[in-house]
Short mmCIF file of C-alpha atoms in Angstrom, two decimals:
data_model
loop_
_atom_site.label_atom_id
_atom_site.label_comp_id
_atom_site.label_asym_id
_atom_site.label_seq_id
_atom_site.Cartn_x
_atom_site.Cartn_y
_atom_site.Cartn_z
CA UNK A 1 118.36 117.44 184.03
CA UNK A 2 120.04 117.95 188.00
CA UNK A 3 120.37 115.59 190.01
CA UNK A 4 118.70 117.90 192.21
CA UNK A 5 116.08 118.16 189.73
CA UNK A 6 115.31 114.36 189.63
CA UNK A 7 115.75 113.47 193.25
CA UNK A 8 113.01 116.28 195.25
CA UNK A 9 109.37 115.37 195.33
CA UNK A 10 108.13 117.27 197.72
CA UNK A 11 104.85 115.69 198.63
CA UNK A 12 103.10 119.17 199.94
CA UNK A 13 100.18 119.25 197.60
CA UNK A 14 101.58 120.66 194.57
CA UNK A 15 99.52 119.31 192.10
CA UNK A 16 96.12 120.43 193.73
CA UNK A 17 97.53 124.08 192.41
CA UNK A 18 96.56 124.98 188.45
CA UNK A 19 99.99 125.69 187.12
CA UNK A 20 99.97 127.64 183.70
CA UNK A 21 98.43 125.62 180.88
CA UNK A 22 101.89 124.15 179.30
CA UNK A 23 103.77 122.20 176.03
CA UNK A 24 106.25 120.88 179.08
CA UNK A 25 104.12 119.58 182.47
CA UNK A 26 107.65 118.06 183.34
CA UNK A 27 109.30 121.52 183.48
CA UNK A 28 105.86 123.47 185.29
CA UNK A 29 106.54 120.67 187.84
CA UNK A 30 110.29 121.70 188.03
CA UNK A 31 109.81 125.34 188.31
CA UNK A 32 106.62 124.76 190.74
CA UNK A 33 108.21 122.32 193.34
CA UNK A 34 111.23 124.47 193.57
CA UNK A 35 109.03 128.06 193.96
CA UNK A 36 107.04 126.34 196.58
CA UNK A 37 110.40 124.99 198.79
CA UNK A 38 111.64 128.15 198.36
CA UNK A 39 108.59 129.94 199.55
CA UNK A 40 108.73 127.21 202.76
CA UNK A 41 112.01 127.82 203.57
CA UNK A 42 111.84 131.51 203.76
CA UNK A 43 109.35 130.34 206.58
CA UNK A 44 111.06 127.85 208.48
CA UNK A 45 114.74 128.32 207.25
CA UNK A 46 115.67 124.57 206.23
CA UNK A 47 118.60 124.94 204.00
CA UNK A 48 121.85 126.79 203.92
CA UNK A 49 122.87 129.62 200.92
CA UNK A 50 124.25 127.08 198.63
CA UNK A 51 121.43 124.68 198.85
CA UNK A 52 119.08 127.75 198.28
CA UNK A 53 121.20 128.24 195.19
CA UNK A 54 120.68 125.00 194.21
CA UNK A 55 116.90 125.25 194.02
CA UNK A 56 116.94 128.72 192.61
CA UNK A 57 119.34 127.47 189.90
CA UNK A 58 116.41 124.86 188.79
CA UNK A 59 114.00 127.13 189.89
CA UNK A 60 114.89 129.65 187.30
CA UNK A 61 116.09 127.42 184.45
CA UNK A 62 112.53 125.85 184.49
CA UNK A 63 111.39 129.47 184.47
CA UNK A 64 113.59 130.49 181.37
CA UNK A 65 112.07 128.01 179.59
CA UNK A 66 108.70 128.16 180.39
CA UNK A 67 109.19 131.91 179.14
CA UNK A 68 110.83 130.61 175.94
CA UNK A 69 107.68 128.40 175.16
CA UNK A 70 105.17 131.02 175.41
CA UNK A 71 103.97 131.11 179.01
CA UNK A 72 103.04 134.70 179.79
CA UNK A 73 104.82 136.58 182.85
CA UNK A 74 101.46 137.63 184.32
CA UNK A 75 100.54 133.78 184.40
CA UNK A 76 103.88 132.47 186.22
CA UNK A 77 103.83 135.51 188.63
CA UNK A 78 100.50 134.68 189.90
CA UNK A 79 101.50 130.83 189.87
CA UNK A 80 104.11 132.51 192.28
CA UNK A 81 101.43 133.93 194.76
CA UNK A 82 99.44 130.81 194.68
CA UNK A 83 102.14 128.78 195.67
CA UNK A 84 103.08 131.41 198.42
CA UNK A 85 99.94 131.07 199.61
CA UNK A 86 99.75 128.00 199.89
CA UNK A 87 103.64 127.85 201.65
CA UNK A 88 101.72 130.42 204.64
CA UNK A 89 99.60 127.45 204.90
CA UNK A 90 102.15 124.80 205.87
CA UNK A 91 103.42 124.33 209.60
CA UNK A 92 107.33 124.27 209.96
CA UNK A 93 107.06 120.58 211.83
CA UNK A 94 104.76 119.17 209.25
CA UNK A 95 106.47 115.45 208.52
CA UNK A 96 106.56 116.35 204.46
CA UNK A 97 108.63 119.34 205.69
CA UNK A 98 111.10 117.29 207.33
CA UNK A 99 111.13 115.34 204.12
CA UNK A 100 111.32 117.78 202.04
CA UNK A 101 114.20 119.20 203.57
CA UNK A 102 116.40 116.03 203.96
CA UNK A 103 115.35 115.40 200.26
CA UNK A 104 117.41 118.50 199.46
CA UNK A 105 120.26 118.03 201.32
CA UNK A 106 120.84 114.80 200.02
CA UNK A 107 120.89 115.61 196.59
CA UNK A 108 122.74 118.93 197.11
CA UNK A 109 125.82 116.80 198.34
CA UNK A 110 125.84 115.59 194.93
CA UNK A 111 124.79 118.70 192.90
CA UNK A 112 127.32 120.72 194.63
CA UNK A 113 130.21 118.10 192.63
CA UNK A 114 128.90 118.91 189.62
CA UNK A 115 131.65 120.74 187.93
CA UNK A 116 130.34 122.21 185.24
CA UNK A 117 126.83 122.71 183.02
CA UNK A 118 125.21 124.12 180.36
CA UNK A 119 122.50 126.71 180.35
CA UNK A 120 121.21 126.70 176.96
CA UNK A 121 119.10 129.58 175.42
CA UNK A 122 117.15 130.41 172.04
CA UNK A 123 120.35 131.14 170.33
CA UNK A 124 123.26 130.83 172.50
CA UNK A 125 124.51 128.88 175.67
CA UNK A 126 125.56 129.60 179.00
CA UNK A 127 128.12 127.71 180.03
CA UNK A 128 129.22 127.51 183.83
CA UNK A 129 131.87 125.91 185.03
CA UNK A 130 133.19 125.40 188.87
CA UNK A 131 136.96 125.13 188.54
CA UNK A 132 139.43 127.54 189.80
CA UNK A 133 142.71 127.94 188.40
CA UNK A 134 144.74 129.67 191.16
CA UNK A 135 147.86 131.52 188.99
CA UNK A 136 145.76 131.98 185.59
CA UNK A 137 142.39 133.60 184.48
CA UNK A 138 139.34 131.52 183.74
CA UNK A 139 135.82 131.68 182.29
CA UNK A 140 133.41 130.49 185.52
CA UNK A 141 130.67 131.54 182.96
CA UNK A 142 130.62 131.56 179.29
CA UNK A 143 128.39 133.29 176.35
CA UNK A 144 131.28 132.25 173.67
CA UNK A 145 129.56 134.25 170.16
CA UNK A 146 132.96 132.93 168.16
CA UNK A 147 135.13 136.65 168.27
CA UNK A 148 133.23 137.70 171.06
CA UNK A 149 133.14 135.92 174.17
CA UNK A 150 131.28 137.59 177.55
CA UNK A 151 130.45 135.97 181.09
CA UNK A 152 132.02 135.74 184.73
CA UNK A 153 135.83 135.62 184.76
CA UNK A 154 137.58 134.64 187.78
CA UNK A 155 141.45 135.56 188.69
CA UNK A 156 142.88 135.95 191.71
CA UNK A 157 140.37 134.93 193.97
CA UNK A 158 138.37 137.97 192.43
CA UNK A 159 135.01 137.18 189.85
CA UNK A 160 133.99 140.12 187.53
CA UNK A 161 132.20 140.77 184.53
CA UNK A 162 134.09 140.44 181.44
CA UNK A 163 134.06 140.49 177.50
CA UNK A 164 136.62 140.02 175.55
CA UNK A 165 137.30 140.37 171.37
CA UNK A 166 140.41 139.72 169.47
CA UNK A 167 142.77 141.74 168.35
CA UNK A 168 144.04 145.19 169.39
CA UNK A 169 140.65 147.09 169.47
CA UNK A 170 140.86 150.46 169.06
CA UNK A 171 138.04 150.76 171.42
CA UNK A 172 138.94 152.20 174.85
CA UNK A 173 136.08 151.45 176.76
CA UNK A 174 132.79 149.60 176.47
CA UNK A 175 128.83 150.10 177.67
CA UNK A 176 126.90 147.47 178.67
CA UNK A 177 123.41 148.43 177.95
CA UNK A 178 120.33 147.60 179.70
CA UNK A 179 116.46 147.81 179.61
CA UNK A 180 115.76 150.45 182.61
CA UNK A 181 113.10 148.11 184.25
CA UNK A 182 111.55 151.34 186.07
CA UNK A 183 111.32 153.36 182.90
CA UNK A 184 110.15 150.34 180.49
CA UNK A 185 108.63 147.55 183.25
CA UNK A 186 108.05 145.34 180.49
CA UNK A 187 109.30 144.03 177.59
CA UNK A 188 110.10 146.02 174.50
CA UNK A 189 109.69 144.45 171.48
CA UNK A 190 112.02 145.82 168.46
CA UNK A 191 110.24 143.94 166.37
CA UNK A 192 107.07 145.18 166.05
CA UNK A 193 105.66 141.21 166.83
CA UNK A 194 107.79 139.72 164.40
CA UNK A 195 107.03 142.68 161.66
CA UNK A 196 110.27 143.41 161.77
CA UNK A 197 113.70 141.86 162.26
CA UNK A 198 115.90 142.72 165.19
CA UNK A 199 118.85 144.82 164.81
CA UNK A 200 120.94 145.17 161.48
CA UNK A 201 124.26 143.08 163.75
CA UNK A 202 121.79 140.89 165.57
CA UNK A 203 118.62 140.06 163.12
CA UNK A 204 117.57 137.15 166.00
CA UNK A 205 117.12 139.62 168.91
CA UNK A 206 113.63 140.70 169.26
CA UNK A 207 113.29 142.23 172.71
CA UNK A 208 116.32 145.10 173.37
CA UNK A 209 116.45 147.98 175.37
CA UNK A 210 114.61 151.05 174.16
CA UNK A 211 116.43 154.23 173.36
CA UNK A 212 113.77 155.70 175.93
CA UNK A 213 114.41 153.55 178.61
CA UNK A 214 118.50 152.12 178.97
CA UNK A 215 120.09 152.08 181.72
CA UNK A 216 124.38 151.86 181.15
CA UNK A 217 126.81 150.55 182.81
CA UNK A 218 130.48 151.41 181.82
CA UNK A 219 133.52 149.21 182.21
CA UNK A 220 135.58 149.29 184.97
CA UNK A 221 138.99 148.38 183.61
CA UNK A 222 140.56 147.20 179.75
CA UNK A 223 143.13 144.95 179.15
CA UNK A 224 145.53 143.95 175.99
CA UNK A 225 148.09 141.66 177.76
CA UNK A 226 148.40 137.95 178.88
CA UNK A 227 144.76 137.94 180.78
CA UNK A 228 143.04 139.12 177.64
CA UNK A 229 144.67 136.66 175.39
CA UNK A 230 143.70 133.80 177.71
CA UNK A 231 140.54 134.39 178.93
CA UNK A 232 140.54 135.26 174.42
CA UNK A 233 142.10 132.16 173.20
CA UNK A 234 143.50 134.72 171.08
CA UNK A 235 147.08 135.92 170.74
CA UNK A 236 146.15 139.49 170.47
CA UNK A 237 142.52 140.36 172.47
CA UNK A 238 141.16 143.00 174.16
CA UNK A 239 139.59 142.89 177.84
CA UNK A 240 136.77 144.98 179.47
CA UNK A 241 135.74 143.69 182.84
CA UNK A 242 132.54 145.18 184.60
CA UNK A 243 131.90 144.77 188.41
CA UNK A 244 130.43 142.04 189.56
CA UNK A 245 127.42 144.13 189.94
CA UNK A 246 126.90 144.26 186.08
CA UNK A 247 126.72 140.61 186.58
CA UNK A 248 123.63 140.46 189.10
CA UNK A 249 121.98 143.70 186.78
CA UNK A 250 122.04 141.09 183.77
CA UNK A 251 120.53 138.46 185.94
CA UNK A 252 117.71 140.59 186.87
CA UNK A 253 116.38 140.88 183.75
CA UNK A 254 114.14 138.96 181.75
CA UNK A 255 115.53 135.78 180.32
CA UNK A 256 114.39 136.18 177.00
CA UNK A 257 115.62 139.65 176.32
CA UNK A 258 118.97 140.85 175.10
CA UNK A 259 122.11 143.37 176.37
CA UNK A 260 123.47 145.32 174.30
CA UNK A 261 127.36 146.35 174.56
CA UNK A 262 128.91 149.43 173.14
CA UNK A 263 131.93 150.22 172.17
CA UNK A 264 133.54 153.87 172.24
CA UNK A 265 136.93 155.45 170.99
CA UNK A 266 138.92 157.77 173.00
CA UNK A 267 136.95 160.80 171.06
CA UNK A 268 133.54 159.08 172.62
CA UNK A 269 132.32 157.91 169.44
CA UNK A 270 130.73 154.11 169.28
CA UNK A 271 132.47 151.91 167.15
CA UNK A 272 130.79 148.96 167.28
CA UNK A 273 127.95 147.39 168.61
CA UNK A 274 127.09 143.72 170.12
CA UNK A 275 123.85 142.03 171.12
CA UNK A 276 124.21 139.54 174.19
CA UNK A 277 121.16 137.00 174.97
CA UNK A 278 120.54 137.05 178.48
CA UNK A 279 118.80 133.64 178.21
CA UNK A 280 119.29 131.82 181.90
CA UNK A 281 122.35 133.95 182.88
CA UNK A 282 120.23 133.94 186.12
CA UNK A 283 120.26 130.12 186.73
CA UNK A 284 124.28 129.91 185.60
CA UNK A 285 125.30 132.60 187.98
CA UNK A 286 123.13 130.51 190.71
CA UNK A 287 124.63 127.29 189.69
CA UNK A 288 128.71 129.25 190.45
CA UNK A 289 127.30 130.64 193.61
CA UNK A 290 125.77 127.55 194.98
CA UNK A 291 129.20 125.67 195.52
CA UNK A 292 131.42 129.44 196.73
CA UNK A 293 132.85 128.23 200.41
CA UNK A 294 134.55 131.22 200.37
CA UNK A 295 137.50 131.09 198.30
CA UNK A 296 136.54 133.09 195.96
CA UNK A 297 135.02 137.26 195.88
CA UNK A 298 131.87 138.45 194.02
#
């Protein structure tokens, strides 16, 4: 999978823990060893932002897909506790520690040259890719549904939310649309449990935010030039970019849920409608953080 992945045992009694009855032990392993370093270092503060990335980009790929294969919340939240429970347990200059940590920053070094990977979900792929193109716009993630394409953009130093769709729109803004995790904790299911299918432009979306409980966010800027048709591939596009705070919103929620995006005329009226899977958003946008030195702005 990582290298990071395939290099970290960590040796701290892992396996005397019942992790969630699963199809994949391999990837309960994944998410479990990574949970439990996490949980240490929050303790004894081994590793630096980007190698905490690192593990939390594992940690929550192994938890997307745990999620995908049926494993309830409930069960991997209290796998959680246990294994922070059992981190309280663990002295800072225990020798597994030490091993543990040097474990991690060895394979970091070569995680961190990874330049780019793919996040895959039930129906569409992340894609998250390192490289920087100082004097042109670039995808540093990547939901690419054919016309529409929506992820992280970078330009200038500067990384935003961004969709894009081609041709002159005659949409002037757009709404991303999210479940309001006060109002509606948990999931909502459109479907009824599979009694019905998902929305008319989205049949394959089963959980979406209820009309009770959305919480919008509404685009900070819209663009029909040379950035639009790039970050496009199109000719002719249209650009809506979000703040980067749209981007951490998506990655809070649940990975098997979807966004929704609106689109609105200049008389306020919606014109069209898009589903987005949020699949492991959360894991891709850990992956781009977990090399930053600096050089570029969230």
């Amino acid at each position: 999978m990582h290298a990071i992945i395939k290099t970290i045992c960590l040796g701290l009694g892992l396996a005397s823990l019942a992790a969630p009855a699963l199809a994949d032990d391999a990837t309960a392993a994944i998410y479990g060893e990574r949970q439990l370093a996490l949980a240490v270092d929050a303790r004894c503060d081994l590793f630096t932002a980007g190698q905490r990335n690192a593990l939390d980009a594992a940690r929550l790929q192994a938890r997307g897909l745990l999620l995908r294969e049926g494993i309830s919340l409930h069960a991997l939240d209290d796998y959680a506790r246990e294994l922070q429970q059992q981190a309280s347990g663990i002295a800072c200059n225990d020798p597994a520690v030490g091993d543990l940590q040097n474990r991690v920053v060895d394979a970091f070094a070569g995680w961190v040259r990874i330049p780019a990977m793919d996040f895959p979900g039930a129906q569409f792929t992340w894609t998250a890719s390192r490289g920087i193109m100082p004097d042109m716009p670039v995808w540093s993630i990547l939901q690419d549904q054919g016309d529409l394409k929506i992820g992280v953009s970078t330009r200038s130093g500067q990384r935003q939310l961004s969709l894009t769709l081609p041709g002159n729109e005659r949409a002037t803004s757009a709404i991303l649309v999210l479940r309001d995790m006060d109002r509606q904790p948990t999931l909502y299911d459109a479907t009824m449990g599979g009694t019905y299918t998902g929305p008319t432009d989205a049949p394959w979306a089963r959980w979406t935010p209820p009309r009770f409980a959305e919480t919008r966010v509404w685009a900070s800027g819209r663009d029909a030039g040379r950035t639009a048709a790039t970050l496009a591939g199109e000719d002719r596009a249209t650009l809506f970019d979000f703040p980067i705070s749209a981007a951490d919103a998506l990655a809070a929620r649940d990975p098997r849920e979807t966004a929704r995006i609106e689109l609105m005329d200049r008389h306020g009226h919606i014109v069209a409608r898009h589903h987005i899977e949020i699949g492991d958003f959360a894991a891709a946008l850990a992956f781009l953080r977990g090399a930053d030195r600096g050089e570029v702005r969230s």
